[in-house]
Coordinates of C-alpha atoms in Angstrom, one line a residue:
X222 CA 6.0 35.0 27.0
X223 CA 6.8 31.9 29.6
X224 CA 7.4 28.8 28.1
X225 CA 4.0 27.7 29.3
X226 CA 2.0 30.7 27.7
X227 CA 0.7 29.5 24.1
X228 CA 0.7 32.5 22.2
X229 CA -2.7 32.2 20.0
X230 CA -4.5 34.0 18.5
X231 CA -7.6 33.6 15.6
X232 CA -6.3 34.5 12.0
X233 CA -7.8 37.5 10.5
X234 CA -11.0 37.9 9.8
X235 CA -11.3 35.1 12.2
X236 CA -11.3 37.6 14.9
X237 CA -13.3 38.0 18.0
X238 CA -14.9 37.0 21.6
X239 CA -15.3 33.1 21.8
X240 CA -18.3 32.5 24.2
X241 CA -17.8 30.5 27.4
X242 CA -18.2 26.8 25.3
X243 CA -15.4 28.2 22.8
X244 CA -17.7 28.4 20.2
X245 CA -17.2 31.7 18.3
X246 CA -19.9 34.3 18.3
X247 CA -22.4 34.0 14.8
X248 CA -22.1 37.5 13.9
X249 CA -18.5 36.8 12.4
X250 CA -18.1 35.7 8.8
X251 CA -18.2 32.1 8.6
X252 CA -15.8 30.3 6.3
X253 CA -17.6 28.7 3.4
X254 CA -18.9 25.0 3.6
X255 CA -16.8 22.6 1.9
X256 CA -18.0 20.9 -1.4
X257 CA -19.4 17.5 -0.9
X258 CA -18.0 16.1 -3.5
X259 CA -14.3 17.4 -2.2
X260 CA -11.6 14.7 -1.1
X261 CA -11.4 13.4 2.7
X262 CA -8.3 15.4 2.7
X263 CA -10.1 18.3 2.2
X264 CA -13.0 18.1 4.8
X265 CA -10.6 17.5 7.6
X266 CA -8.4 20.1 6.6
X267 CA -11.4 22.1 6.4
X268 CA -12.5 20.9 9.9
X269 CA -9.4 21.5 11.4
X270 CA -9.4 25.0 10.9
X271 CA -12.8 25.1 12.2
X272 CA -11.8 23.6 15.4
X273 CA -8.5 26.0 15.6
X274 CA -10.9 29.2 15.0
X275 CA -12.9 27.7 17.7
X276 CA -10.0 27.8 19.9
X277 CA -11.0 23.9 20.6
X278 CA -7.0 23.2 19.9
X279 CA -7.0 19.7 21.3
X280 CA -9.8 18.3 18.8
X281 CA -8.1 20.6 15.8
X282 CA -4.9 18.2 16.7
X283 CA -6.6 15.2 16.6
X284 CA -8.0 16.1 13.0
X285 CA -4.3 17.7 12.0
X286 CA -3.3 13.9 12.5
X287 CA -6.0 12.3 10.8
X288 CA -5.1 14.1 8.1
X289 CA -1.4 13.4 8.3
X290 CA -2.1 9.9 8.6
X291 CA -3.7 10.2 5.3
X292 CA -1.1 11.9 3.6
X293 CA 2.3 11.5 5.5
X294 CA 4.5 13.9 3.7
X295 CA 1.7 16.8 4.0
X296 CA 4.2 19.7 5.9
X297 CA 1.0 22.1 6.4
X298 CA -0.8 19.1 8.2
X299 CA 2.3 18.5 10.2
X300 CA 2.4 22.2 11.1
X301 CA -1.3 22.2 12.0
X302 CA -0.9 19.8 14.2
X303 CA 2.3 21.4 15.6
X304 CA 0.0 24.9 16.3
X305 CA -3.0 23.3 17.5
X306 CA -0.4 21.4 20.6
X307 CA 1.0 24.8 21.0
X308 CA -2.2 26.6 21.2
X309 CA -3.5 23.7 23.6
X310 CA -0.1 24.1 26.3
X311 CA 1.7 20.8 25.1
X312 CA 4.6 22.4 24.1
X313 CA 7.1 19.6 24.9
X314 CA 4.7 17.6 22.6
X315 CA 4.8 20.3 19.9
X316 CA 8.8 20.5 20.2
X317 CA 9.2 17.2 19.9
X318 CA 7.0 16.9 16.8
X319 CA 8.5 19.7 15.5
X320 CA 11.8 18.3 15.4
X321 CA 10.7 15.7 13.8
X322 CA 8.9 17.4 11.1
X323 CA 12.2 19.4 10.3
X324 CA 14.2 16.5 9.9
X325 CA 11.6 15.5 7.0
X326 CA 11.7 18.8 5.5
X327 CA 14.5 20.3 6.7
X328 CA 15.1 22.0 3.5
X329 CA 12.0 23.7 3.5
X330 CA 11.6 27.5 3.3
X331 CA 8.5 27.4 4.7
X332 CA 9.0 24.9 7.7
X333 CA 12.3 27.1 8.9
X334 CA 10.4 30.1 8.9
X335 CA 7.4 28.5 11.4
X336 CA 10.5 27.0 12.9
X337 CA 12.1 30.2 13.5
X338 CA 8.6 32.1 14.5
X339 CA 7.9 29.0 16.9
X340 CA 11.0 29.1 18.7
X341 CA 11.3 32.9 19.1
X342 CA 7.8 32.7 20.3
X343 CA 9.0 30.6 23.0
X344 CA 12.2 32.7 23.7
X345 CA 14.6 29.3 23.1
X346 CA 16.8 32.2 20.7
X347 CA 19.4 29.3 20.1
X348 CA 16.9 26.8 18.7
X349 CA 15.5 30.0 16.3
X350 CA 19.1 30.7 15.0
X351 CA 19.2 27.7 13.1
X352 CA 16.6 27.8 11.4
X353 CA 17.8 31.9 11.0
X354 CA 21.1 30.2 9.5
X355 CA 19.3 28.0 7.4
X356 CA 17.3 30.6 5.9
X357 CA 20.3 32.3 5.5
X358 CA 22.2 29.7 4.0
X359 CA 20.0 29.7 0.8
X360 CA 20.2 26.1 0.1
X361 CA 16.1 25.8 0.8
X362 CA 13.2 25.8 -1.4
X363 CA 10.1 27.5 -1.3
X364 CA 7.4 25.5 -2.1
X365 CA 3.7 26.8 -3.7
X366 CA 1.7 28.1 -0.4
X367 CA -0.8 25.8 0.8
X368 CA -4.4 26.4 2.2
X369 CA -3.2 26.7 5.2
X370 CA -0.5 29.1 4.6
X371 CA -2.1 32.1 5.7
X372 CA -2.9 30.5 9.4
X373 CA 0.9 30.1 10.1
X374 CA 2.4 33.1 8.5
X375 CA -0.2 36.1 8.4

């Protein structure tokens, strides 16, 4: 891939044609409507994952930093927002948060693996070595999966 070629795709089942407006054709299964009485966390979580599968990456961002405004040390929102800038072609943007998101949880298992996957994705091999070190290092923890878990490493 060039460095300006974001490399997404729609998780699976989440597969499929979007039509010319994005929007992603009906006949695919829908994910199910969020509780009302959930928490404001959970609905823009919710809707940013919508807007990812509806490829309208920009607007997914926007809502991955609402939602990190809301809870500042949440490393899935941080790495939502991270994919959505990638998906969209602000890659220097994503980079940048990136780095700062691995200074925060830089001895995450987790955030060194999308760290790793990000960078080889971009074919920077020196930046994904040292996450590949830290991974190998075996100082990191692995913290429970998130809901967003499968989006990032399935």
């Amino acid at each position: 891939l060039a460095a300006s070629d974001p490399p997404c795709k729609l998780p699976a089942p989440w597969t499929g044609t979007p039509t010319p407006s994005g929007i992603i054709h009906s006949s695919m299964p829908q994910p199910p409507e969020p509780n009302d009485d959930g928490e404001p966390e959970d609905q823009l979580a919710h809707e940013a994952e919508d807007l990812m599968r509806q490829r309208r990456f920009l607007d997914a961002a926007k809502r991955y930093s609402e939602l990190n405004s809301q809870s500042p040390g949440d490393l899935w929102a941080g790495l939502g927002r991270i994919s959505a800038l990638e998906c969209a072609g602000r890659i220097e943007e994503a980079v940048n948060l990136l780095e700062d998101t691995a200074k925060r949880h830089q001895a995450s298992a987790h955030l060194q693996r999308f760290r790793q996957l990000f960078f080889i994705r971009r074919e920077d091999h020196q930046a994904a070595q040292v996450s590949q070190r830290a991974l190998l290092g075996g100082v990191l923890h692995d913290e429970p999966d998130d809901q967003l878990a499968d989006l990032y490493f399935n």
